[in-house]
Coordinates of C-alpha atoms in Angstrom, one line a residue:
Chain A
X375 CA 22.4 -1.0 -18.8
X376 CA 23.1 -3.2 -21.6
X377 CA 22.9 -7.2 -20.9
X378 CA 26.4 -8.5 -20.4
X379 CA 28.3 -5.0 -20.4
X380 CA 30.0 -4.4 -16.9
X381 CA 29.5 -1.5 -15.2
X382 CA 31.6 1.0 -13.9
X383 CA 30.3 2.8 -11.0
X384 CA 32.9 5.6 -11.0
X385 CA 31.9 6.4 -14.3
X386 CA 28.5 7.4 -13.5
X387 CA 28.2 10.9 -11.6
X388 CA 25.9 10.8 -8.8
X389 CA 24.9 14.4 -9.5
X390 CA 23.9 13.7 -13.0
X391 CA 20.1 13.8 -14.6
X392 CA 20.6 11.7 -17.8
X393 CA 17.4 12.1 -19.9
X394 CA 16.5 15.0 -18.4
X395 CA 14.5 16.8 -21.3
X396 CA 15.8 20.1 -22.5
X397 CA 11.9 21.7 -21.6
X398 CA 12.8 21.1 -17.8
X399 CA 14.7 24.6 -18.7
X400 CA 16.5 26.3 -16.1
X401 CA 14.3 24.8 -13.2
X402 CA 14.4 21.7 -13.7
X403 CA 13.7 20.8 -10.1
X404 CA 10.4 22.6 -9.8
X405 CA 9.6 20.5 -13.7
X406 CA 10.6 17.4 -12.9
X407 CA 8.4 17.5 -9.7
X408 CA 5.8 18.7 -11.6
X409 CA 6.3 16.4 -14.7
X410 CA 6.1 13.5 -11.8
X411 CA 2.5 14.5 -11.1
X412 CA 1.6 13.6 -14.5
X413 CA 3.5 10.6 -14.8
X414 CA 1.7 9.6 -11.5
X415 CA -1.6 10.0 -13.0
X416 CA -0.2 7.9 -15.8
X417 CA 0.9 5.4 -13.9
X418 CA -2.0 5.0 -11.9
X419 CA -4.2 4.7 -14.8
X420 CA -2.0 2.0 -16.0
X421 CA -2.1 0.4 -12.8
X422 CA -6.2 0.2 -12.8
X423 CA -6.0 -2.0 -16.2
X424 CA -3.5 -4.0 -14.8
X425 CA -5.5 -4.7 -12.2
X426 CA -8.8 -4.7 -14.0
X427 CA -6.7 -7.6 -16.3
X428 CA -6.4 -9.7 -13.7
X429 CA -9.9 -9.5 -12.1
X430 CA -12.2 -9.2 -15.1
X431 CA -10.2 -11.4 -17.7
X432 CA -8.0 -13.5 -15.8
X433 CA -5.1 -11.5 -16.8
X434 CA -1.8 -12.7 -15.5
X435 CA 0.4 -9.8 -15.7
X436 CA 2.4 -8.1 -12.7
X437 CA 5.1 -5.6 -12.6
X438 CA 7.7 -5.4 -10.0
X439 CA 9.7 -2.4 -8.8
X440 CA 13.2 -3.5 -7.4
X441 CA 15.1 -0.5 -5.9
X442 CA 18.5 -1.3 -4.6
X443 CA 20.7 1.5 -2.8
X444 CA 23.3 2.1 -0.1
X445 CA 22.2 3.2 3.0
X446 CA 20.7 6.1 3.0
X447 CA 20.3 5.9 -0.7
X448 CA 16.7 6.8 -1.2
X449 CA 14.6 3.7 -1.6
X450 CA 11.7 4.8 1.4
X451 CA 11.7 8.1 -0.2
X452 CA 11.4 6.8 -3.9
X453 CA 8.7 4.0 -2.9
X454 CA 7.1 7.0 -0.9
X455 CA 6.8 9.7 -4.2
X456 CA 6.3 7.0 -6.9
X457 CA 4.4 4.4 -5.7
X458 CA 2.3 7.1 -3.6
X459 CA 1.2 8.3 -7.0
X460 CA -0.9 4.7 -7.6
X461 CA -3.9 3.0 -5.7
X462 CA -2.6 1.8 -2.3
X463 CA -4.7 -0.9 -2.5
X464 CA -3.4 -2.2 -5.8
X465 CA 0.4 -2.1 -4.3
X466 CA 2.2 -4.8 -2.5
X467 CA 5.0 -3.3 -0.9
X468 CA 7.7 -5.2 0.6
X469 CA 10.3 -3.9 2.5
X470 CA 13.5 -6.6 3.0
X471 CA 15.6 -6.8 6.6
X472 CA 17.6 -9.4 8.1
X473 CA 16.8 -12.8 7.3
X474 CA 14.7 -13.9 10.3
X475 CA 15.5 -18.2 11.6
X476 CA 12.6 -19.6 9.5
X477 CA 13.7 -17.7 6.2
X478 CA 17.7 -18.2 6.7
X479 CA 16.7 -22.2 7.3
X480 CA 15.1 -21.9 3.6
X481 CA 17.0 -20.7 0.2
X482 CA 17.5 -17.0 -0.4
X483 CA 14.7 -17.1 -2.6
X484 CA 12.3 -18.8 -0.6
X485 CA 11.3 -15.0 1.0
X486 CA 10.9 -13.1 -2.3
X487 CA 8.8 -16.0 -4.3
X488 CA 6.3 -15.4 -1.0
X489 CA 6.7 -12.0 -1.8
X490 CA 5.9 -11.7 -5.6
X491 CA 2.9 -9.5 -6.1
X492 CA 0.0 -11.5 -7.4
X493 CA -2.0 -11.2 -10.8
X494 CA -2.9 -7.3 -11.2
X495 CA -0.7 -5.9 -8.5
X496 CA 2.4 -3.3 -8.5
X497 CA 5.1 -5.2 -6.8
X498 CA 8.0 -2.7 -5.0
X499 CA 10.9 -4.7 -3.2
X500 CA 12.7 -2.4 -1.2
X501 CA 16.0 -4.4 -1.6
X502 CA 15.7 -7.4 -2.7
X503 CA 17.3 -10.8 -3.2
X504 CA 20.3 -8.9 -4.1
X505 CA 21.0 -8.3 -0.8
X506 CA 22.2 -12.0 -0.9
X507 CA 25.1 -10.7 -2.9
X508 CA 26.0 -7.7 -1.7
X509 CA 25.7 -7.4 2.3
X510 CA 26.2 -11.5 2.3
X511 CA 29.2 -10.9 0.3
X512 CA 30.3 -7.8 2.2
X513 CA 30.4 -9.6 5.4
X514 CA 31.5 -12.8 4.5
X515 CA 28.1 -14.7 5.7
X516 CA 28.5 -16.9 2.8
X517 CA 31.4 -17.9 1.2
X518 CA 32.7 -16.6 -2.2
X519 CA 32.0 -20.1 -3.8
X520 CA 28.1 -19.8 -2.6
X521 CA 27.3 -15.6 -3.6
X522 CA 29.3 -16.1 -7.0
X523 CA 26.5 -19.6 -7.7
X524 CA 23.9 -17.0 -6.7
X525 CA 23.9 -14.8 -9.5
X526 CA 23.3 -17.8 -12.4
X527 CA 20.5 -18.8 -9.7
X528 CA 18.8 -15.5 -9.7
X529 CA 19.1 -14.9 -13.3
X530 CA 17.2 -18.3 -14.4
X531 CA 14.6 -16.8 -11.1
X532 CA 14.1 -13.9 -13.0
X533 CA 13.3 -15.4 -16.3
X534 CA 10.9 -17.8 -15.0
X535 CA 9.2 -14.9 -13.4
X536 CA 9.2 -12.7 -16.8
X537 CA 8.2 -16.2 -18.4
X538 CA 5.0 -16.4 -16.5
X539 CA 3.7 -12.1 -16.8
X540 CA 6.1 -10.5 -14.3
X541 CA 7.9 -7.4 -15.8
X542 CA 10.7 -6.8 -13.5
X543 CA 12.1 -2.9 -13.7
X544 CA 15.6 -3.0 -11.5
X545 CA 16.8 0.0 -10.1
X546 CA 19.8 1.1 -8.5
X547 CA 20.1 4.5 -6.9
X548 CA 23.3 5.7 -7.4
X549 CA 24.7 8.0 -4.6
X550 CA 28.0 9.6 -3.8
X551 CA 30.3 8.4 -0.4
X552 CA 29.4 12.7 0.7
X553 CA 25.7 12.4 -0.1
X554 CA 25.6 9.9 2.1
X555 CA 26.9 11.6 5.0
X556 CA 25.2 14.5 4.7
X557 CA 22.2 12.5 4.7
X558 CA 23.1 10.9 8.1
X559 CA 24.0 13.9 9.2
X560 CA 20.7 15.6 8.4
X561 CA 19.0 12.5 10.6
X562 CA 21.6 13.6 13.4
X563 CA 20.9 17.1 12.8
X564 CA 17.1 16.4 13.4
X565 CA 15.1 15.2 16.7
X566 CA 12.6 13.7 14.5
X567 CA 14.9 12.0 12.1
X568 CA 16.5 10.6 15.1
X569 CA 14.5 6.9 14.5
X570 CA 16.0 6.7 11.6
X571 CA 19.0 6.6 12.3
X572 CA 21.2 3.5 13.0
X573 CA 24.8 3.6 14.6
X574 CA 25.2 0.6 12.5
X575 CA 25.0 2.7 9.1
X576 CA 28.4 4.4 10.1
X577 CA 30.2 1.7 10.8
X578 CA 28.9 0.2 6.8
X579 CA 30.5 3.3 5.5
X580 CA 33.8 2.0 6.6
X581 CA 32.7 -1.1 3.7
X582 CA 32.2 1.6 0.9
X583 CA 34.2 0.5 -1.6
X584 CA 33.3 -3.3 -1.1
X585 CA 30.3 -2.5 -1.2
X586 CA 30.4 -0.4 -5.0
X587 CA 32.3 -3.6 -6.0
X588 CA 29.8 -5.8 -5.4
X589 CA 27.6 -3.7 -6.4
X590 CA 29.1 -3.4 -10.0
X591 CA 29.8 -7.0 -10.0
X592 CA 25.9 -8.4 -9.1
X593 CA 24.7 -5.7 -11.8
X594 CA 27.2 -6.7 -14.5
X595 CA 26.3 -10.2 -13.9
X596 CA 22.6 -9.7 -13.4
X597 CA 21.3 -7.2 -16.0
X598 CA 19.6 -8.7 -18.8
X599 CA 17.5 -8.8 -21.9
X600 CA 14.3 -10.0 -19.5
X601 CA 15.3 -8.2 -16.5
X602 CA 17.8 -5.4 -17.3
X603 CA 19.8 -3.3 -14.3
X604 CA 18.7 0.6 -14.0
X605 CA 21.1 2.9 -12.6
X606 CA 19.5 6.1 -11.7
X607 CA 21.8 9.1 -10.6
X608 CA 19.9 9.7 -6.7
X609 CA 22.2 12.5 -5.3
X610 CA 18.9 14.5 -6.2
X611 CA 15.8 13.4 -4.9
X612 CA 13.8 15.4 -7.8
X613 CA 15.3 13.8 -10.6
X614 CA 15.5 10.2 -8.9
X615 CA 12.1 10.7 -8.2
X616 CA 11.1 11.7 -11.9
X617 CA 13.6 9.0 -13.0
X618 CA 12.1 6.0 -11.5
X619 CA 8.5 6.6 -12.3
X620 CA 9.9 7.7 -16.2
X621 CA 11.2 4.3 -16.0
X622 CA 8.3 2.6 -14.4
X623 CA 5.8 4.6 -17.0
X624 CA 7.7 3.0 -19.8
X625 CA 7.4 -0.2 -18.7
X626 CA 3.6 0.2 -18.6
X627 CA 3.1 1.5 -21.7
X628 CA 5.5 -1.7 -23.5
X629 CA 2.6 -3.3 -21.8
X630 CA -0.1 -1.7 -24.2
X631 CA -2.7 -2.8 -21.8
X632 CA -6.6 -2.0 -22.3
X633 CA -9.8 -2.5 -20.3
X634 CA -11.0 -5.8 -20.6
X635 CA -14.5 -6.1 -22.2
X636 CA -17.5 -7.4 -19.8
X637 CA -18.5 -10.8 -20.1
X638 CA -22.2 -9.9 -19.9
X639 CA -24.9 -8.7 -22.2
X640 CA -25.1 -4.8 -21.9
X641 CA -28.7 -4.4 -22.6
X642 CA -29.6 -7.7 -20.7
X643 CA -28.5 -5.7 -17.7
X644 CA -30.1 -3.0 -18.2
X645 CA -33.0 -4.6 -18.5
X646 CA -32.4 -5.9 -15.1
X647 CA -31.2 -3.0 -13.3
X648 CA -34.2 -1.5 -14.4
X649 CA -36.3 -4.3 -12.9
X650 CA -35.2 -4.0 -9.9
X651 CA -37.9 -2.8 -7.2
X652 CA -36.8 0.2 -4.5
X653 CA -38.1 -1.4 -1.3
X654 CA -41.4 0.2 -0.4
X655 CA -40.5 0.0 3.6
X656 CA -37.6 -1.3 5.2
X657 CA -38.9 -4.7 6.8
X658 CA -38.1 -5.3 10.2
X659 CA -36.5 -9.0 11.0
X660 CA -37.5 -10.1 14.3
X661 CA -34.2 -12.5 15.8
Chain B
X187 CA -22.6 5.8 17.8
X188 CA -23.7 5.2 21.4
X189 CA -22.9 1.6 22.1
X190 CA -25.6 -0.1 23.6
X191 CA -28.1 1.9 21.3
X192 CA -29.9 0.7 18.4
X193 CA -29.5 2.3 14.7
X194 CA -32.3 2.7 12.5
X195 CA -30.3 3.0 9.5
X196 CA -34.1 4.6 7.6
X197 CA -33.6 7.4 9.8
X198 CA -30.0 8.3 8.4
X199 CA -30.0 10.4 5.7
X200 CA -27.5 9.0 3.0
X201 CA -27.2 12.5 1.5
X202 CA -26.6 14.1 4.7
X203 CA -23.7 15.9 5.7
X204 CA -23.2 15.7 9.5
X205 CA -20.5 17.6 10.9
X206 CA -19.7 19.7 8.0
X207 CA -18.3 23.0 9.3
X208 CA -20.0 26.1 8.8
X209 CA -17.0 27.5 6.7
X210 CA -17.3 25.1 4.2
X211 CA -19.8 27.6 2.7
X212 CA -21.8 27.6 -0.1
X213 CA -19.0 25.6 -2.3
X214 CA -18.7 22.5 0.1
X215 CA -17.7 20.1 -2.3
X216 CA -14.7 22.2 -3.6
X217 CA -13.9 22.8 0.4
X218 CA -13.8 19.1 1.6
X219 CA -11.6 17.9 -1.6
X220 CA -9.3 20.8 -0.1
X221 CA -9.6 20.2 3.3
X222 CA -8.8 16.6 2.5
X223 CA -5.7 17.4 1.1
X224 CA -4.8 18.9 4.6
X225 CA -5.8 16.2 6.8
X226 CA -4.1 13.6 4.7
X227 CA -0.8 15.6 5.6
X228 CA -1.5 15.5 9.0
X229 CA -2.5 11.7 8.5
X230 CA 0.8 10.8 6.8
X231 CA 2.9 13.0 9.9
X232 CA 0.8 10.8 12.2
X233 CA 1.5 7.7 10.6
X234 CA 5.4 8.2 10.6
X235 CA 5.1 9.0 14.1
X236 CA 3.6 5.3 14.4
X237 CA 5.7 3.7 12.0
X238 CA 9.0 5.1 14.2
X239 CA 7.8 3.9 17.5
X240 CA 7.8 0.9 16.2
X241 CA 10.6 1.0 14.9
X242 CA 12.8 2.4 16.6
X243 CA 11.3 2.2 20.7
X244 CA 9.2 -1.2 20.5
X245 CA 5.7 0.2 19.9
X246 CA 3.2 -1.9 19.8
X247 CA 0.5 0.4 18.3
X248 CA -0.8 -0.3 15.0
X249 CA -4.5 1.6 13.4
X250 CA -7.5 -0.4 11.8
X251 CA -10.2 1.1 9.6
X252 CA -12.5 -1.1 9.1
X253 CA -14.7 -0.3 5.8
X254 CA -18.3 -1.8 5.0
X255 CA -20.9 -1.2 2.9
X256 CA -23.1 -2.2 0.2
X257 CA -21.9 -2.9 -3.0
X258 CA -21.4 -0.1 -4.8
X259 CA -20.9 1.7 -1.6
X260 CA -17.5 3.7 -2.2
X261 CA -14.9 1.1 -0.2
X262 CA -12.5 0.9 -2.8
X263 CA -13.0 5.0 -3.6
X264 CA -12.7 5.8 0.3
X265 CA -9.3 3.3 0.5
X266 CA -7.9 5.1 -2.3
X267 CA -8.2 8.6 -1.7
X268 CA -8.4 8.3 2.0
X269 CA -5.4 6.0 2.7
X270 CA -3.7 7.2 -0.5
X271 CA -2.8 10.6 1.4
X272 CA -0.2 8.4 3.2
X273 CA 2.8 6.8 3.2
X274 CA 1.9 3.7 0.9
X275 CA 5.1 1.6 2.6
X276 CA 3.2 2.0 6.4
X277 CA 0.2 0.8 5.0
X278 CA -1.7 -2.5 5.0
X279 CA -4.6 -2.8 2.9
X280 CA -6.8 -6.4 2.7
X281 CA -9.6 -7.0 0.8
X282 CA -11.5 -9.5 1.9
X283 CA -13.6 -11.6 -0.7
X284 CA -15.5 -15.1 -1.0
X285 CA -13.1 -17.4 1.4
X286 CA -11.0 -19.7 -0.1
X287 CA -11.6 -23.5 0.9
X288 CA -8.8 -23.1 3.5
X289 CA -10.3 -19.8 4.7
X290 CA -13.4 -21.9 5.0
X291 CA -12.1 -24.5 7.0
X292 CA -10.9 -22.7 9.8
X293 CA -13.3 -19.9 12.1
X294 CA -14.0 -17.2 10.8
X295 CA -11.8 -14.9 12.2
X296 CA -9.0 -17.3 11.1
X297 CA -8.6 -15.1 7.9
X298 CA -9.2 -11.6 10.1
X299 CA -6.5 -12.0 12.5
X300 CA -3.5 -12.9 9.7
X301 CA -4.2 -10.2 7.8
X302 CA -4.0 -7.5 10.6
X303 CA -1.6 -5.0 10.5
X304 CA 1.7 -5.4 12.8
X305 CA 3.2 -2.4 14.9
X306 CA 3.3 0.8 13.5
X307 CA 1.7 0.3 10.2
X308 CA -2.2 1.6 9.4
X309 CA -4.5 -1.3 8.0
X310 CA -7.3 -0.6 6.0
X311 CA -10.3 -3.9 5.7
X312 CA -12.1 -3.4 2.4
X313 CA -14.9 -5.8 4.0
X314 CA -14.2 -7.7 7.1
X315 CA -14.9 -10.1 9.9
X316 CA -18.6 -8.2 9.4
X317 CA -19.3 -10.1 6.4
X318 CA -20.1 -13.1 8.6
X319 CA -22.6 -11.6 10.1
X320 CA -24.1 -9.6 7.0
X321 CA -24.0 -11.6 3.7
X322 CA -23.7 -15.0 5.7
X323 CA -26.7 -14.4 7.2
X324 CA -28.5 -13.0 4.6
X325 CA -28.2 -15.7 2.3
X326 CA -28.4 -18.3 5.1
X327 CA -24.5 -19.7 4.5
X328 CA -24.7 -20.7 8.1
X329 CA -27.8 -20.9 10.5
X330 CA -29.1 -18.1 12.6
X331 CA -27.8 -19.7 16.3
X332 CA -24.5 -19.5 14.2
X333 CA -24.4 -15.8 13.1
X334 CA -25.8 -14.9 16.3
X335 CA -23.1 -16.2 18.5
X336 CA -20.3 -14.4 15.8
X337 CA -21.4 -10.8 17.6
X338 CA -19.8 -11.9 21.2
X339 CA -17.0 -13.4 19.8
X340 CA -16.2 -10.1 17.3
X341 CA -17.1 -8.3 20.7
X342 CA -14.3 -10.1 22.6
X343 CA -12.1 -10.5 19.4
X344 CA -12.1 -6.8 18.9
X345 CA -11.8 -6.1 22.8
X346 CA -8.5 -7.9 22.9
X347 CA -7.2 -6.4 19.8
X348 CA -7.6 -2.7 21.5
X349 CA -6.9 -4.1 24.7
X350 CA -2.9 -5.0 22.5
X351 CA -2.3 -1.7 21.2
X352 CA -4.8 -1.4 18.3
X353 CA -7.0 1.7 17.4
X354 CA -10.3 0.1 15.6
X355 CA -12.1 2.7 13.4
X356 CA -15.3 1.1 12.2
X357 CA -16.7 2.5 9.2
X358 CA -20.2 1.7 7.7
X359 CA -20.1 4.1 4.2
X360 CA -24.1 4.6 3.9
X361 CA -25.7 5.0 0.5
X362 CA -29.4 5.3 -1.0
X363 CA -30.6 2.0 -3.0
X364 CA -31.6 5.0 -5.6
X365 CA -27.9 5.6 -5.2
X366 CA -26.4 1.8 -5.8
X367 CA -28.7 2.2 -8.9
X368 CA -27.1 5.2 -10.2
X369 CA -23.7 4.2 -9.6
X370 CA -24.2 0.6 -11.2
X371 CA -25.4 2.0 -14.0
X372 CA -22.5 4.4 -14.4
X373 CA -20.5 1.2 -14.4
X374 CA -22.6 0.0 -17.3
X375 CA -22.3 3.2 -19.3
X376 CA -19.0 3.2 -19.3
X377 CA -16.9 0.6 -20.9
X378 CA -13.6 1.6 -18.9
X379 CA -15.6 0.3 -16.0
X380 CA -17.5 -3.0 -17.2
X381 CA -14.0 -4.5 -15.7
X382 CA -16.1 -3.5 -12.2
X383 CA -19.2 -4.8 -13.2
X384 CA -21.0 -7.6 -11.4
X385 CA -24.2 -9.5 -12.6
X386 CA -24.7 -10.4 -9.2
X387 CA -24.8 -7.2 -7.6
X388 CA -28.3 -6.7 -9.6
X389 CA -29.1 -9.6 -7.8
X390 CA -28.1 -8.9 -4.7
X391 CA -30.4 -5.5 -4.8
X392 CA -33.2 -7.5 -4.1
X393 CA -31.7 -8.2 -0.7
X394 CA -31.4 -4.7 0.0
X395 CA -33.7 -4.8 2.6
X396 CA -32.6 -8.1 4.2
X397 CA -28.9 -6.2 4.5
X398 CA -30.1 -3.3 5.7
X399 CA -31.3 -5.4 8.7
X400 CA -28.4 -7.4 8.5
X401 CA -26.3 -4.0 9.4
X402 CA -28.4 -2.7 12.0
X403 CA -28.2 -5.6 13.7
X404 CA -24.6 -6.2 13.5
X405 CA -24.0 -2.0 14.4
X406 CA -26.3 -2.2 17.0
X407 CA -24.8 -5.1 18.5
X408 CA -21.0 -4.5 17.3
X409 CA -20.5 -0.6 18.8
X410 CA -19.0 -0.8 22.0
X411 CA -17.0 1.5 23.8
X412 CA -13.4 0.0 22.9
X413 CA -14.9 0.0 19.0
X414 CA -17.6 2.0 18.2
X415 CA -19.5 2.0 14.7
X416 CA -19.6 5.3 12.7
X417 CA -22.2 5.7 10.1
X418 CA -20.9 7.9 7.6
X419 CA -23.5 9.3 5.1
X420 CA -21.9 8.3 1.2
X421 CA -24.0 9.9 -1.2
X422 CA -21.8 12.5 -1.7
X423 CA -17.9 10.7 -2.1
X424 CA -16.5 14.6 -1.6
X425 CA -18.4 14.5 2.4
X426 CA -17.5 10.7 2.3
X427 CA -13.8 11.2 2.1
X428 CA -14.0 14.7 4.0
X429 CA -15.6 12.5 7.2
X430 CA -13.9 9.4 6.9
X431 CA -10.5 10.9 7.0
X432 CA -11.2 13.0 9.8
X433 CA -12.1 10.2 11.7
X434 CA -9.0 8.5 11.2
X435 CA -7.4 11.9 11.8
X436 CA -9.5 11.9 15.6
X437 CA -8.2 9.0 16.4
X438 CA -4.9 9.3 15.8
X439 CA -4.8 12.7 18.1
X440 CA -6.2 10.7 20.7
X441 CA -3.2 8.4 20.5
X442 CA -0.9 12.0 21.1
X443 CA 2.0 9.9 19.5
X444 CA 5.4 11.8 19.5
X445 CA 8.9 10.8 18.3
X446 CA 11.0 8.6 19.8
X447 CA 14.0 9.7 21.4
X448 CA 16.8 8.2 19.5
X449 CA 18.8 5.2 21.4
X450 CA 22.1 6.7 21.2
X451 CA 24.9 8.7 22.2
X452 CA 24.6 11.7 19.6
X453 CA 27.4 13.6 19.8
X454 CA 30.0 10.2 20.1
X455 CA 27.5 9.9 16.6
X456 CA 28.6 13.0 15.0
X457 CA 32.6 12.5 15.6
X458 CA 32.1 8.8 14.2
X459 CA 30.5 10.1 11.2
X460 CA 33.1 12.5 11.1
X461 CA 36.1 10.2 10.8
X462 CA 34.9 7.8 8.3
X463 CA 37.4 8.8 5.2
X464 CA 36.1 9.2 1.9
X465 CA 37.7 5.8 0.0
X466 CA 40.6 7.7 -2.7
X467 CA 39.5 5.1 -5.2
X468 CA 37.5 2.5 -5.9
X469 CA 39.2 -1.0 -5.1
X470 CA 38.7 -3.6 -7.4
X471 CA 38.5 -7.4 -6.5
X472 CA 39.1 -9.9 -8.7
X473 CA 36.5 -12.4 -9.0

């Protein structure tokens, strides 16, 4: 969304597949799924020069994934088909619950600076510092005065971290109030879905509408020229799916990023490679 | 292998393919990279199953695989396409380089023990608590009565990690020196790859024999019963993946984890998610 524009939330259908290419023809499910394959092999190639950056030619760069949903809204799913597409062990995936004692006795950003990826990595927050302005606002464990400061404090956050090699893609995934109960009632519906699912999710439904409001409010007041908001129609999986990793893809490729050359003489270590004796026997070490 | 027996890692055959079924026929390459695919679905359902007892019924289980090898050895291939087959928001993947100066000034195990995984989730150690025993003795970074006493205490470090709910799968990926050669100077050939390539593992080549020792040593005296070594031939990265993954897969049958029950009352559930209303509109607060 555009920097300084406020968002309507009822404006934007749930159902909807904005950008959905006129190709994806009259299956666009079974494209878009497809189409994701190739953006994951995309992304994962992007991924190895980032990381490749970072340990070959001190490259500082980092991107960051920050999904933000209702309950139910998608974000294990979406970390699950898009960043499933990359090298595990180039992702650091947080996922954000209650405060524990030691993080509520520090700010509300003291737990995602710990949680930045470093240098090279794919960062995905599943929620966010956000939540310090939507359930903390919801529930009235701060006070208007503090959650309304918090949005100038995680905007100048944000730019620091986009100041110093982080590219931060923000994403919200847009579901309808029905979605959302068929979705618990598919965990109710199934014995192994039953983990899931958490009497306390009911009872937020009854905070629906607060919660869209401060959803439109943090977004309005938090999308911007370094960090813009993403709101990504999630009723279907297939298109939020193909969505977010568009999103991510594009992000990459802004990047432009190449394979950094080797800091060594190629023919030099040929040379010694070459050299290099196979061990007649395998000596014994007596200990 | 056996605990108490003694490897004699010359007698393995790095291009070997132990345990390969007969039905992998006379195409076994094209057979493993599809029977991979399977077991990593059967991983990723076993992994959930872990992730939700912890979840949601207090489980304490968490899976290990440990990875070692020689440089050039497949670790980082084996994490990705091995642990890539699951859920990348269960996993937790370390590698383990040089220490850092406050790595250093603690024991060794300091650095082991906070990166292991918590309840539920799978860890993956690119390198381990093994390289104190390997490299560290090999180029004499502490003395012999040193690395010598590290064996007992990984031996009772490892015994009370099972003993608290932690399946260890120790991996040793096994490849030629002819091999390392080959794959090193695939690294050179290829400028995508220089990013990967080290002067010093030419260098280190001329160890090979002093590691080799190094390893059967610390297999020989590091396979117990609670956590056995597994030598898995690596030549071939299609039998590498193949094995590896159906190691993991072994173990976690043995574990015979099922869902848990969900704590709750589920048709009171199903009425409460009945009466929540749909909000008509969309309140708006003034800020």
């Amino acid at each position: 969304m555009e920097p300084g524009s406020r968002v309507d939330l009822g404006a934007i259908d749930p159902d909807g597949t904005p950008g959905l290419p006129g190709k994806a023809g009259k299956r666009p499910k079974a494209w878009a799924r497809q189409e994701l394959e190739k953006v994951g092999i995309e992304l994962a190639s992007h991924q190895e020069r980032l990381y490749a950056n970072a340990k070959a030619a001190a490259g500082r760069r980092r991107v960051l994934l920050v999904l933000q949903a209702m309950d139910c809204g998608g974000k294990d799913g979406t970390t699950r088909r898009v960043a499933g597409t990359m090298n595990p062990q180039g992702l650091h995936i947080v996922a954000f619950g209650t405060p524990t004692p030691e993080e509520l006795a520090h700010d509300f950003l003291w737990r995602i600076r710990a949680a930045m990826p470093t240098a090279g990595y794919v960062g995905v927050f599943n929620r966010s510092h956000y939540e310090d302005v939507l359930i903390a606002r919801v529930h009235e464990i701060v006070t208007p005065d503090v959650w309304r400061a918090r949005y100038a404090q995680i905007n100048q956050f944000e730019r620091d971290l986009t100041r110093n090699g982080t590219t931060i893609v923000k994403v919200m995934l847009h579901i309808s109030f029905e979605e959302q109960r068929k979705r618990i009632e598919q965990r109710l519906d199934d014995p192994t879905k039953h983990w899931k699912y958490n009497p306390a999710d009911v009872d937020e439904r009854g905070y629906w509408a607060e919660y869209q409001n401060a959803y439109q409010d943090a977004l309005s007041e938090c999308s911007t020229g370094y960090a813009p908001w993403h709101i990504i129609p999630a009723n279907k999986k297939w298109y939020r799916d193909w969505a977010v990793a568009s999103l991510l893809r594009g992000a990459f490729r802004d990047l432009r990023l190449t394979y950094p050359e080797g800091a060594f003489d190629l023919a030099a270590e040929r040379r010694r490679l070459a050299a290099a004796t196979v061990p007649v026997k395998q000596r014994v070490t007596r200990r």
